[in-house]
Coordinates of C-alpha atoms in Angstrom, one line a residue:
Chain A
X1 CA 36.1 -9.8 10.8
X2 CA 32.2 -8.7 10.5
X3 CA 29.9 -11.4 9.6
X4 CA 27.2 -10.1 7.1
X5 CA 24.6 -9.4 10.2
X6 CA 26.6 -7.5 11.8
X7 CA 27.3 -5.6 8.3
X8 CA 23.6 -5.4 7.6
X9 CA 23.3 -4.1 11.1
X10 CA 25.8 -1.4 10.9
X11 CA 24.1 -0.8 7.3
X12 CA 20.9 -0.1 9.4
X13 CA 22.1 2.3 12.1
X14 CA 23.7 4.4 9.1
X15 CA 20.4 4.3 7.5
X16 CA 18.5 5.4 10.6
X17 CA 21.3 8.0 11.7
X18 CA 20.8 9.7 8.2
X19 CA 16.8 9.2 8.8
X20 CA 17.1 10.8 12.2
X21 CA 15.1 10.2 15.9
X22 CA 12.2 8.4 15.7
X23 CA 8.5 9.3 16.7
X24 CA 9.0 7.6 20.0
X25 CA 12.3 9.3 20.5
X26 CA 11.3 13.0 19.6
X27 CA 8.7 12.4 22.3
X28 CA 10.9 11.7 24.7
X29 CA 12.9 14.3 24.9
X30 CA 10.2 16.9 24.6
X31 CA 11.0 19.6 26.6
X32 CA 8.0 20.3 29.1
X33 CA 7.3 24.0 28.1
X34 CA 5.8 22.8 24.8
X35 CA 2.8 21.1 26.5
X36 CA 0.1 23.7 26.5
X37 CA -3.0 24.2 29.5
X38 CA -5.7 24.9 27.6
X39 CA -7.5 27.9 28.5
X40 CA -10.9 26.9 30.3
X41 CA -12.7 29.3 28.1
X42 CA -12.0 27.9 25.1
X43 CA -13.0 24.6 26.1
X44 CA -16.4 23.2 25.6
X45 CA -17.8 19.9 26.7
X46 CA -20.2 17.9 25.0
X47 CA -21.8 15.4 26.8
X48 CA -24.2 12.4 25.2
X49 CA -24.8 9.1 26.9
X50 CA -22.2 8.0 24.5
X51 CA -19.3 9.9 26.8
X52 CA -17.7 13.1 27.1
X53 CA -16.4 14.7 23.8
X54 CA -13.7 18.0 24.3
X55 CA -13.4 20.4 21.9
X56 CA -10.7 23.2 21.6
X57 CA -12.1 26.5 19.8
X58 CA -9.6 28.5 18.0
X59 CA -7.8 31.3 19.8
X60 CA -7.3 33.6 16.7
X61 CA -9.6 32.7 13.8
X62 CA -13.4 32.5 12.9
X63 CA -13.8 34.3 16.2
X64 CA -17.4 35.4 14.9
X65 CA -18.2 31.5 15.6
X66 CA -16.2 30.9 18.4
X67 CA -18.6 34.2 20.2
X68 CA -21.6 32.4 19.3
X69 CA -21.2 29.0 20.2
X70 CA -19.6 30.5 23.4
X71 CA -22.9 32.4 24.0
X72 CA -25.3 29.4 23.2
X73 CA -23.1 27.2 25.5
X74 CA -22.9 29.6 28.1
X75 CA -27.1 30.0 27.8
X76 CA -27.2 26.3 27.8
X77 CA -29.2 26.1 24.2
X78 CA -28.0 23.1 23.3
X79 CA -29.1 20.9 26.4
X80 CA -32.1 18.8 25.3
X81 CA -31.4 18.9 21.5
X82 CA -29.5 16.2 19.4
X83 CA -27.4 14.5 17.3
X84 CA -29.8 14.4 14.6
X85 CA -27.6 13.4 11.0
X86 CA -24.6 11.0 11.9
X87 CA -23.3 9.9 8.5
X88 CA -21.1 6.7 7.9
X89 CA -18.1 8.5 6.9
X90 CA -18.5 11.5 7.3
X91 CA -20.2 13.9 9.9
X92 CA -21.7 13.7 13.2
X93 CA -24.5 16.7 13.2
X94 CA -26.4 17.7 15.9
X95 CA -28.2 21.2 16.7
X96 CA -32.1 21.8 16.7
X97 CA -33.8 19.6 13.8
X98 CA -36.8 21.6 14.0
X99 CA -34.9 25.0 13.3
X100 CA -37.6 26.4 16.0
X101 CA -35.8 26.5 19.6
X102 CA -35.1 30.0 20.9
X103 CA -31.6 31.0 20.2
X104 CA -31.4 33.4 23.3
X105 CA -28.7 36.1 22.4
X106 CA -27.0 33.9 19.7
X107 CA -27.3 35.8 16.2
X108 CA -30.0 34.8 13.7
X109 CA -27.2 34.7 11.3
X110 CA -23.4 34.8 11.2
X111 CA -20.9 36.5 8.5
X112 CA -19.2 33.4 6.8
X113 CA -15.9 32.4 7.7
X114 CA -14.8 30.2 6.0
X115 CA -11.1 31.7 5.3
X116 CA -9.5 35.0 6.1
X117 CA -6.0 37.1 6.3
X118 CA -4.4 36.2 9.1
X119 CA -4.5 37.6 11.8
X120 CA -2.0 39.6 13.9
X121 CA 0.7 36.7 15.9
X122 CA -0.6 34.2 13.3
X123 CA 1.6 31.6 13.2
X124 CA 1.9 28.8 10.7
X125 CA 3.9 25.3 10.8
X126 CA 3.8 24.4 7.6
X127 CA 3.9 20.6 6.8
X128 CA 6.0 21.3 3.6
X129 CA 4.5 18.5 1.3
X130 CA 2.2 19.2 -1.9
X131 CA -1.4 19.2 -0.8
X132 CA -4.2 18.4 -3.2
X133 CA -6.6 21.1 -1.1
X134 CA -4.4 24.1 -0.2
X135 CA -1.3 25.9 -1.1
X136 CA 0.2 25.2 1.7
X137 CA -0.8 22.7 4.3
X138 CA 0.2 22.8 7.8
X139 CA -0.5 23.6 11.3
X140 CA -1.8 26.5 13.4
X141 CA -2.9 27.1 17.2
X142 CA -2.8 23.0 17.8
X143 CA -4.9 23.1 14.8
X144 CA -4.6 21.6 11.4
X145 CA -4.9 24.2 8.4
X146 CA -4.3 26.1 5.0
X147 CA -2.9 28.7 3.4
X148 CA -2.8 30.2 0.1
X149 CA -0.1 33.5 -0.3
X150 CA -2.6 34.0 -3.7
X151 CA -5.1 35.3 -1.8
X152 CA -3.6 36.1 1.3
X153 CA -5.7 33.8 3.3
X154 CA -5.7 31.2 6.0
X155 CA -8.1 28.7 7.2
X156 CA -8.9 25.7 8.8
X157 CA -9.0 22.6 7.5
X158 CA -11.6 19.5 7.8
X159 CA -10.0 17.0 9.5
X160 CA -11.5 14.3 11.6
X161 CA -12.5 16.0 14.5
X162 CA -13.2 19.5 12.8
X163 CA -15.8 21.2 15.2
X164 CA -17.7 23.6 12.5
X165 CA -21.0 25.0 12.0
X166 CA -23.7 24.1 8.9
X167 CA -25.5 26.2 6.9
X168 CA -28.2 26.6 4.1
X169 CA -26.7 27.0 0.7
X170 CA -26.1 30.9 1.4
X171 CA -22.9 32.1 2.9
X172 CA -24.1 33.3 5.9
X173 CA -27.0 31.5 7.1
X174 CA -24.7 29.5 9.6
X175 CA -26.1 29.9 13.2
X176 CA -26.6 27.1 15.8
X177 CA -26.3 23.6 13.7
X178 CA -22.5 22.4 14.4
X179 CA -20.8 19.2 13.1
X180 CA -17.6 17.2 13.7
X181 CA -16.1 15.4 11.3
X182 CA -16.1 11.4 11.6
X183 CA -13.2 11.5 9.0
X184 CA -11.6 13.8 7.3
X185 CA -13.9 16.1 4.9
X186 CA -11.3 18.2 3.4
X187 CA -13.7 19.4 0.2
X188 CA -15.5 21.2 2.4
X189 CA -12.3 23.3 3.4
X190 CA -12.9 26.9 2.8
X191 CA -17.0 26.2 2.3
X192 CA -18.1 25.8 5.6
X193 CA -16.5 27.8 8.7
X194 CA -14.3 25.2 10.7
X195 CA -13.7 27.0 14.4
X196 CA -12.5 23.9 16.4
X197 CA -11.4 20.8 17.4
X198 CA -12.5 17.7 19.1
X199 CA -9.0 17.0 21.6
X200 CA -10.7 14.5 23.9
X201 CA -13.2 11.9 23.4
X202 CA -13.3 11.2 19.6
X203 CA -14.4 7.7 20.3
X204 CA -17.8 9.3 22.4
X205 CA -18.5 11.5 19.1
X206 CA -17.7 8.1 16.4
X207 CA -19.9 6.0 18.4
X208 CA -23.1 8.0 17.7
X209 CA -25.3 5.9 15.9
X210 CA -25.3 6.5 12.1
X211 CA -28.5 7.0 10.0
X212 CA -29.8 5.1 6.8
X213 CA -26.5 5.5 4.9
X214 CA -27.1 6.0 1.3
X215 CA -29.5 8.8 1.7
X216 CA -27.0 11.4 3.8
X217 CA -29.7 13.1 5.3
X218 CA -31.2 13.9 8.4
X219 CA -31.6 10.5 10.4
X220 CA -35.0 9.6 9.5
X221 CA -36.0 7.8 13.0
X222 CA -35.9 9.7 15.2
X223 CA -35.7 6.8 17.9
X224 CA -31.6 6.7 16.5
X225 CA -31.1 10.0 17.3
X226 CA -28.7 10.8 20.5
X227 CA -29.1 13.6 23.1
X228 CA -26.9 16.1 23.5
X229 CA -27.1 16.6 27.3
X230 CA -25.3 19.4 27.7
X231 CA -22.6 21.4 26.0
X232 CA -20.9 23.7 28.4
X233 CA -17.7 25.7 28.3
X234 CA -15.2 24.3 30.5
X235 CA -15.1 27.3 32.9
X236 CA -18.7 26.5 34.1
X237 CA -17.3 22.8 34.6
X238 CA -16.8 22.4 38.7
X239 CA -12.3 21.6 38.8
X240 CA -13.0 17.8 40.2
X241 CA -15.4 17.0 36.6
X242 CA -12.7 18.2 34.6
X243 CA -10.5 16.5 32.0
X244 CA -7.0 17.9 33.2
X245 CA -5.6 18.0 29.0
X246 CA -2.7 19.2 27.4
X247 CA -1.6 19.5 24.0
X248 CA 1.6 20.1 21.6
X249 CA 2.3 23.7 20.8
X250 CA 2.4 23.2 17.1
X251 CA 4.5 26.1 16.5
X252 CA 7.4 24.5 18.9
X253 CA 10.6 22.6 17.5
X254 CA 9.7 19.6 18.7
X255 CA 6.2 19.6 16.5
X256 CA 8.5 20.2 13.3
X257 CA 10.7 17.5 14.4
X258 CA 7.7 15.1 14.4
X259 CA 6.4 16.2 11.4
X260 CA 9.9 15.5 9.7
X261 CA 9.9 12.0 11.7
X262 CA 6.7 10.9 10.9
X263 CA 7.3 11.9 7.0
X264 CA 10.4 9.7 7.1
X265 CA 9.7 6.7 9.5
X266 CA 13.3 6.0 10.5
X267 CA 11.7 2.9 13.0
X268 CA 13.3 0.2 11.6
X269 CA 9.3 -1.2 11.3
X270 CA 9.4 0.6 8.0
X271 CA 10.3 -1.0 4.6
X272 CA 8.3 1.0 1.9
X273 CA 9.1 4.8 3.2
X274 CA 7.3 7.4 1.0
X275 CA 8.8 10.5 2.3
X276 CA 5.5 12.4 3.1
X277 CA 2.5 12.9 5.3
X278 CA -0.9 14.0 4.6
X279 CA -1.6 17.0 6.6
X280 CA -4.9 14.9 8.1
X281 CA -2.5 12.1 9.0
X282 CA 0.0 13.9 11.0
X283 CA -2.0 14.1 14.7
X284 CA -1.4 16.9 17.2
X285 CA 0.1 15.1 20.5
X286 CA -2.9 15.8 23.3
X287 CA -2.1 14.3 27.0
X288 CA -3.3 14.1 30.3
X289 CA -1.7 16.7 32.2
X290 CA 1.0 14.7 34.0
X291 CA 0.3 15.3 38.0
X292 CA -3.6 14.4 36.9
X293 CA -3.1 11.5 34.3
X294 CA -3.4 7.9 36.2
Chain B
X1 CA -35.9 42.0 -19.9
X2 CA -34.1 39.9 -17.2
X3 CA -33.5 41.0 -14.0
X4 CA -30.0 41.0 -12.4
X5 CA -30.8 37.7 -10.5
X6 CA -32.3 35.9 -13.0
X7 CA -28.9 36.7 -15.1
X8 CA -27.2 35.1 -12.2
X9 CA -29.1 32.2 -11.9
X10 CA -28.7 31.6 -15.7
X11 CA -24.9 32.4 -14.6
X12 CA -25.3 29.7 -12.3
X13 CA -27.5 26.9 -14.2
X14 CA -24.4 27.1 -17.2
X15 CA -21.8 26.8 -14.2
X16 CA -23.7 23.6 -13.0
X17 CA -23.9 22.5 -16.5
X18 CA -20.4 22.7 -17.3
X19 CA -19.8 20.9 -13.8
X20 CA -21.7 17.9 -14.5
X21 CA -23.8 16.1 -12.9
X22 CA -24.4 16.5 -8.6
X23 CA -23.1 13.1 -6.3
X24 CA -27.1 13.1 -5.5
X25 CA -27.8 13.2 -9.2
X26 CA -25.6 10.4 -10.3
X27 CA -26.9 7.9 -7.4
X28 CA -30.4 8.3 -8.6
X29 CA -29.3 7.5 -12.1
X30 CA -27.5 4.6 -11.0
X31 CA -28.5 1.5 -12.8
X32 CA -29.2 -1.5 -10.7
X33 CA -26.7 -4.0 -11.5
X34 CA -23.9 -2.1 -10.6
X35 CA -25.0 -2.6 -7.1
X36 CA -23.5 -6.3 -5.8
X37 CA -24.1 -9.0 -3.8
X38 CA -21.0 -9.6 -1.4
X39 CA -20.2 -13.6 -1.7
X40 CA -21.3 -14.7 2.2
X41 CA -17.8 -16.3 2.0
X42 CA -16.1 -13.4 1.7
X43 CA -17.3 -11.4 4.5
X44 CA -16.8 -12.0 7.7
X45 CA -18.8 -10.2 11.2
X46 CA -16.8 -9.1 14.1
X47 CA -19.4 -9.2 17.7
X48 CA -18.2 -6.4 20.1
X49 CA -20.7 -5.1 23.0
X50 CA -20.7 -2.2 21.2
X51 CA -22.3 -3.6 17.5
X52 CA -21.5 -5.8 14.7
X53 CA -19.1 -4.6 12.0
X54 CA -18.6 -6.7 8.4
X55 CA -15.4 -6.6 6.7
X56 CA -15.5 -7.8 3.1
X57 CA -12.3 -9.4 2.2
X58 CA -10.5 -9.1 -0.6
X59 CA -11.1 -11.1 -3.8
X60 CA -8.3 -11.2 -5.4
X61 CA -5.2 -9.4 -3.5
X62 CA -3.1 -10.4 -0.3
X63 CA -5.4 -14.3 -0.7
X64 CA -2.7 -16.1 2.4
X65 CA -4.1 -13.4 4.3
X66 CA -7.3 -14.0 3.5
X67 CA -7.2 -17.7 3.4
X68 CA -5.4 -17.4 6.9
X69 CA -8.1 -15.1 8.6
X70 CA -10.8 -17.6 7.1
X71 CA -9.4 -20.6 8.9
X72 CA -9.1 -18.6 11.8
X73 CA -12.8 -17.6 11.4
X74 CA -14.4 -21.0 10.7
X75 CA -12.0 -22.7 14.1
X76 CA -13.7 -19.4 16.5
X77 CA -10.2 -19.1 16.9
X78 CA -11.3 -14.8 18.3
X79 CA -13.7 -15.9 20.1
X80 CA -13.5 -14.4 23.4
X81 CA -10.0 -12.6 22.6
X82 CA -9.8 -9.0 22.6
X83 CA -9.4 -5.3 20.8
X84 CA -6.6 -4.7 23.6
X85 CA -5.0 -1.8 21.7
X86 CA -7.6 1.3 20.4
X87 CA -5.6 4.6 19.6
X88 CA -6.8 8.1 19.8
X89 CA -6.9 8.9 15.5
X90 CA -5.3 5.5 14.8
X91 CA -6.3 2.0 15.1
X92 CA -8.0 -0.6 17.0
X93 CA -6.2 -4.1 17.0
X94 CA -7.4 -7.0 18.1
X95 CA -6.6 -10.4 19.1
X96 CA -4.5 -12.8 21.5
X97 CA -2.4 -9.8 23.6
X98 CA -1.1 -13.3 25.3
X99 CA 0.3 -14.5 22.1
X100 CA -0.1 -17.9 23.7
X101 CA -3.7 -19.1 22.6
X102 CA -3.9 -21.9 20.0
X103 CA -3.8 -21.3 16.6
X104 CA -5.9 -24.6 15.5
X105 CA -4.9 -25.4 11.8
X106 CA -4.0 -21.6 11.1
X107 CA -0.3 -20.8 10.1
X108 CA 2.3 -19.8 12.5
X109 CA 3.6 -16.9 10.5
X110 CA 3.0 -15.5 6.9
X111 CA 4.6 -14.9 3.9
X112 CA 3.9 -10.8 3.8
X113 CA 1.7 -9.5 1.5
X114 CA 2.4 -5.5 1.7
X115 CA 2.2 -5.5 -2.1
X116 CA 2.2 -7.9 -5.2
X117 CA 1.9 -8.1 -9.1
X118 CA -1.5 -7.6 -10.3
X119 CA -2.9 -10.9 -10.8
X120 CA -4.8 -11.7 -13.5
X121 CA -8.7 -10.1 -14.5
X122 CA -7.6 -7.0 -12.0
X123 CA -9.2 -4.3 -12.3
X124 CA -8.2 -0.5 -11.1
X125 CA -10.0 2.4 -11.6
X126 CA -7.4 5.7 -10.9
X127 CA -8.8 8.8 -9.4
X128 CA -6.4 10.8 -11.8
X129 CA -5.1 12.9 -9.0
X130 CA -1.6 13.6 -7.7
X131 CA -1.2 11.0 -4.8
X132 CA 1.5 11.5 -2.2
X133 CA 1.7 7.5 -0.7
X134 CA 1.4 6.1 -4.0
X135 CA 2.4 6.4 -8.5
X136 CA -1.4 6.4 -8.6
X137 CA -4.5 6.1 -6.6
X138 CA -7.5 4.2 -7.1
X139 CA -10.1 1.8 -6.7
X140 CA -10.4 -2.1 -6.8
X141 CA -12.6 -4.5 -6.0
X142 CA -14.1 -2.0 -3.9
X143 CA -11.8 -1.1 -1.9
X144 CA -8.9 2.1 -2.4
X145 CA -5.6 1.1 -3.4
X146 CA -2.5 2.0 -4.8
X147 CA -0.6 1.1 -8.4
X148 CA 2.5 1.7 -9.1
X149 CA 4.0 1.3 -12.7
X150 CA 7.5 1.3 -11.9
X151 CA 7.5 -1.7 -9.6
X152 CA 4.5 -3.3 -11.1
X153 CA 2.5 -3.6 -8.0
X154 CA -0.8 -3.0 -6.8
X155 CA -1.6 -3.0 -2.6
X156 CA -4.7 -2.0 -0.6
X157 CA -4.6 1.1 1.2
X158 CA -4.9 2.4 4.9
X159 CA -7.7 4.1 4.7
X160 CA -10.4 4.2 7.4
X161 CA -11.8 0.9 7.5
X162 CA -9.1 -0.7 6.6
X163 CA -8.7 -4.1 7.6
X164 CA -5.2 -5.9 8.3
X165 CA -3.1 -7.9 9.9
X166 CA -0.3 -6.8 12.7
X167 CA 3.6 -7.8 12.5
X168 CA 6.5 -7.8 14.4
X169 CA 9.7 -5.9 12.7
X170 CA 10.2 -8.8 10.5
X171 CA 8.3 -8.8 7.3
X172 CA 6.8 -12.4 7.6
X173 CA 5.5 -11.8 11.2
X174 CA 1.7 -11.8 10.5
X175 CA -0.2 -14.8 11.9
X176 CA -3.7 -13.9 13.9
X177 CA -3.9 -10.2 15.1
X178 CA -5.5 -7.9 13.3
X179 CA -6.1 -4.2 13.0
X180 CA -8.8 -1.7 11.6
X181 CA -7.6 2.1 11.1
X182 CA -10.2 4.3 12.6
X183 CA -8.3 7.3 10.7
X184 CA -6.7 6.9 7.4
X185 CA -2.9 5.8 8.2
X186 CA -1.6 5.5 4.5
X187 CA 1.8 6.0 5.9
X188 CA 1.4 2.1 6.7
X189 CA 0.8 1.0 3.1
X190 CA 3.3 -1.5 1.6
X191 CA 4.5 -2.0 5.4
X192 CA 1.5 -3.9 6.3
X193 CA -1.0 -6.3 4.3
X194 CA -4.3 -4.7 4.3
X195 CA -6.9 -7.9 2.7
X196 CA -10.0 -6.3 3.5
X197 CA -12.3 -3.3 4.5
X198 CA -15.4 -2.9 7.0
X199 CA -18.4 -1.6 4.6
X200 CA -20.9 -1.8 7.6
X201 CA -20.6 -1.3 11.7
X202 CA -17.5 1.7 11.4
X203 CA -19.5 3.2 14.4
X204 CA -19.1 -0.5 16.3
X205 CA -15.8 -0.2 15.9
X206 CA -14.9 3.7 16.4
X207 CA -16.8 3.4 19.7
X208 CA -14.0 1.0 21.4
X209 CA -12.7 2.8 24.7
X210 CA -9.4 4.4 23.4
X211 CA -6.0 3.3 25.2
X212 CA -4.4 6.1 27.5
X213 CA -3.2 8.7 24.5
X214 CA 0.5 9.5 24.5
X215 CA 2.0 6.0 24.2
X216 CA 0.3 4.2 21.4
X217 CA 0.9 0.6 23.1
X218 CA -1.2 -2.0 24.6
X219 CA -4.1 -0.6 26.5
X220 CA -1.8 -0.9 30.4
X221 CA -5.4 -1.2 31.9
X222 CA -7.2 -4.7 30.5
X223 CA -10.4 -3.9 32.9
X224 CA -10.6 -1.1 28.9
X225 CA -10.2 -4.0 26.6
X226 CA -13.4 -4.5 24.4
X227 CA -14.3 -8.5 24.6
X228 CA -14.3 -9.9 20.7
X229 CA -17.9 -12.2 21.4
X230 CA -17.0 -13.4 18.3
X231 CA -15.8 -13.8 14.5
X232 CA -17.9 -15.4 12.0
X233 CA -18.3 -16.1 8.1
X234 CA -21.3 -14.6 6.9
X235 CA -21.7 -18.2 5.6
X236 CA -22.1 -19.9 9.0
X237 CA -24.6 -16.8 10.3
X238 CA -28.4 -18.0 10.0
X239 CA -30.1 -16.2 7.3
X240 CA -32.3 -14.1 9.0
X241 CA -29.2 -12.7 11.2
X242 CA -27.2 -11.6 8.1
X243 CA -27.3 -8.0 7.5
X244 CA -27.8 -7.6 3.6
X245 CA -25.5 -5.5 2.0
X246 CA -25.1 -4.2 -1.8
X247 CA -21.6 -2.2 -2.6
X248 CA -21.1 -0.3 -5.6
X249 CA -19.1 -1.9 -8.8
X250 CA -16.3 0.1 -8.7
X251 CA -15.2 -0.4 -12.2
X252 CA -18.6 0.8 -13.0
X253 CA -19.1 4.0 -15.3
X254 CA -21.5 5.2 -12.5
X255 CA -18.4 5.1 -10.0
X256 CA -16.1 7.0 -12.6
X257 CA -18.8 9.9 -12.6
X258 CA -18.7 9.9 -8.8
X259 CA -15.1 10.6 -8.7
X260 CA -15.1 13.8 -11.2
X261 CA -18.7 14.7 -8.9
X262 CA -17.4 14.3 -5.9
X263 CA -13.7 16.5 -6.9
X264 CA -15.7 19.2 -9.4
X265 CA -18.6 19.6 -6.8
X266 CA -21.3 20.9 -8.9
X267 CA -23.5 21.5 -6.2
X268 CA -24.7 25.5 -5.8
X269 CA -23.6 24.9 -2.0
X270 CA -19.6 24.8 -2.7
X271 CA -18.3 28.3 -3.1
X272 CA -14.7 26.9 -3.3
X273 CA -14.2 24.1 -5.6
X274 CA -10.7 22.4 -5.1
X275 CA -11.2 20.0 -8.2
X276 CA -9.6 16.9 -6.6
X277 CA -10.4 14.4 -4.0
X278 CA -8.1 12.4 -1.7
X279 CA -8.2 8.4 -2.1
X280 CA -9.5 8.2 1.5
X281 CA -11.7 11.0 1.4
X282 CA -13.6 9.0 -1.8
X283 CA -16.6 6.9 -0.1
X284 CA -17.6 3.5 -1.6
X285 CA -21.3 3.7 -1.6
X286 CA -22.9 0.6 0.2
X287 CA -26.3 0.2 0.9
X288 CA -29.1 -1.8 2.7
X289 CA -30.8 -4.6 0.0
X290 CA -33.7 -2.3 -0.7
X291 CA -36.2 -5.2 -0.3
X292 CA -34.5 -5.6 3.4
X293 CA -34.3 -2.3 4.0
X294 CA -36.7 -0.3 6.5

């Protein structure tokens, strides 16, 4: 006869079965196919005496952006220049305060980007929850984002890590100022041009000192402001200084398992399981290439 | 006769109007005595190498945890213990990895806390948007939370900042280790007991060394453990070593008008106004005692 645990504990393996595999498991049996090399021109690394941050640039959209900070990276504009407006909760920003350097072959001024059709091979993994910012919410190119089928666009979306570029209050007055989000911004979604994302090294980019909180501005000592060392695309990085990464290919099986998994928390951990995720909430699975990792 | 751009900045001044009042516009107008005085028995100071953070604890939810963490506080029970467990876009816990250290007078295990009635003289201000971790989303005492009318509860909510304690599977597991999400984790609410929230030092605590990404355990390599110097009531720190802190009354009319600001965006900057705001993406305003600030 089955004692009441052992009831409860068949109770709880039914309950899990119909919740299916866990985070933990799904991860497991990844197949290796679905971890991604990034390629080395689409990496650029951003170096402060705070540590190395990584940031992916998008493959397919904003690619206006992605041309520009490729050419100021590759012309080494932002060595010497800072982190200049680090706000508690919000955004690291760093660029030339004085608006004066040189901008090399950079544009004076790029065409806003801030959504557009998709392009050709666009793919979309969408998290499939209601989403207070976007039609649709999901994933794209390792990358969170929207999408709206109202006006055919698609775009990508402020969450913490979102490499992007400022601007005045005109559309397209962007140019050389970039940001990363400290935490997710997702208001500014479809305002600003968001072209990236930080893979490696959040913790470098979070420790940047923040400025008088309450004012948002521009750090008003200068004395707190951090150096930006170098940026430099990956490609111009000798093989032995590089960060051997990989990450998830969003548009793989596995991905929509975890987003399932992580909506439905089968872990027995769980006892208050809301049956959602927030599209900032869900992370994209980055890891030290195997062979490399220690 | 009017010119086509003075038509459109009429077009725009009537826009702003109906739009209310700017986030900057509504801090300036903020009368003085919504801005309080944290009780010095309420907050407590975590010392890492890398900066001081306060946590103000909770007033009036989750008060074993709080009354727990206090003891714990006053014996230096942290003191020289660790953050032994910082994930990439999650959290960084801290405390006895051993499990074998001396509690002192603290309890052995508590009662959990994930959620509870609203005691009495709560207070909840609700953002009025659709919420997908909770009936509705809000502000108390501060801090974000949750409410739910069908249960008649009320809990704190994971958003960044959020400070907690750990557990093992079992519900009343909590005793000494504690957690701070460095990335809103709401998925955790009414699984954990959150009890209070970091308003100052975020940047001391993002900049912990994260653990090797991809398993989301114990940092395997202690020489990456952050030493905890120490804990401490702001009540036992000499005067002049206190950090002096105002947060906003968030049952104030002034934070009310922040809410619809910060979701209808006024501002001529946004050219896409979402009208809504996520929980975690709602700052409290805290500032520096403007007497004591620089």
């Amino acid at each position: 006869m089955l004692s009441i645990l052992a009831l409860l504990s068949l109770f709880a393996a039914d309950e899990a079965e119909k919740l299916g595999p866990t985070v933990g498991e799904i991860m497991e049996a990844a197949p290796e196919e679905i971890w991604l090399d990034p390629d080395p021109d689409q990496l650029i690394y951003i170096e402060t005496e705070k540590g190395t941050a990584v940031v992916r640039l998008s493959s397919n959209l904003a690619q206006g952006h992605v041309e520009q900070v490729k050419t100021l990276a590759r012309e080494h504009y932002y060595d010497g220049l800072h982190f200049y407006r680090v706000v508690h909760g919000f955004v690291a920003q760093g660029g030339d305060a004085s608006g004066e350097k040189d901008k090399g072959s950079a544009k004076d001024s790029l065409t806003a980007e801030f959504e557009e059709t998709a392009p050709e091979g666009f793919t979309f993994t969408p998290l499939g929850f209601a989403d207070g910012y976007a039609a649709e919410a999901g994933y794209t190119d390792g990358m969170p984002a929207g999408r709206d089928a109202e006006t055919e666009t698609v775009w990508l979306a402020h969450c913490t890590g979102a490499f992007a570029f400022g601007r005045d209050v005109g559309r397209d007055t962007a140019s050389t100022e970039f940001y990363i989000t400290i935490q997710p911004q997702r208001y500014l979604d479809r305002n600003l041009t968001v072209f990236g994302r930080v893979i490696y090294g959040m913790d470098a980019i979070q420790a940047l000192p923040r400025g008088n909180f309450g004012d948002g501005g521009v750090n008003a000592d200068e004395a707190t402001w951090t150096e930006i060392k170098s940026i430099r695309l990956e490609s111009e990085i000798p093989s032995e200084d590089r960060i051997d990464l990989e990450y998830m290919d969003t548009s793989s099986e596995t991905f929509r398992q975890l987003i399932t998994a992580r909506s439905a928390r089968a872990s027995e951990f769980f006892y208050y399981r809301p049956g959602y995720i927030d599209l900032c909430q869900m992370p994209l699975p980055v890891r030290l290439t195997p062979e490399n990792a220690e």
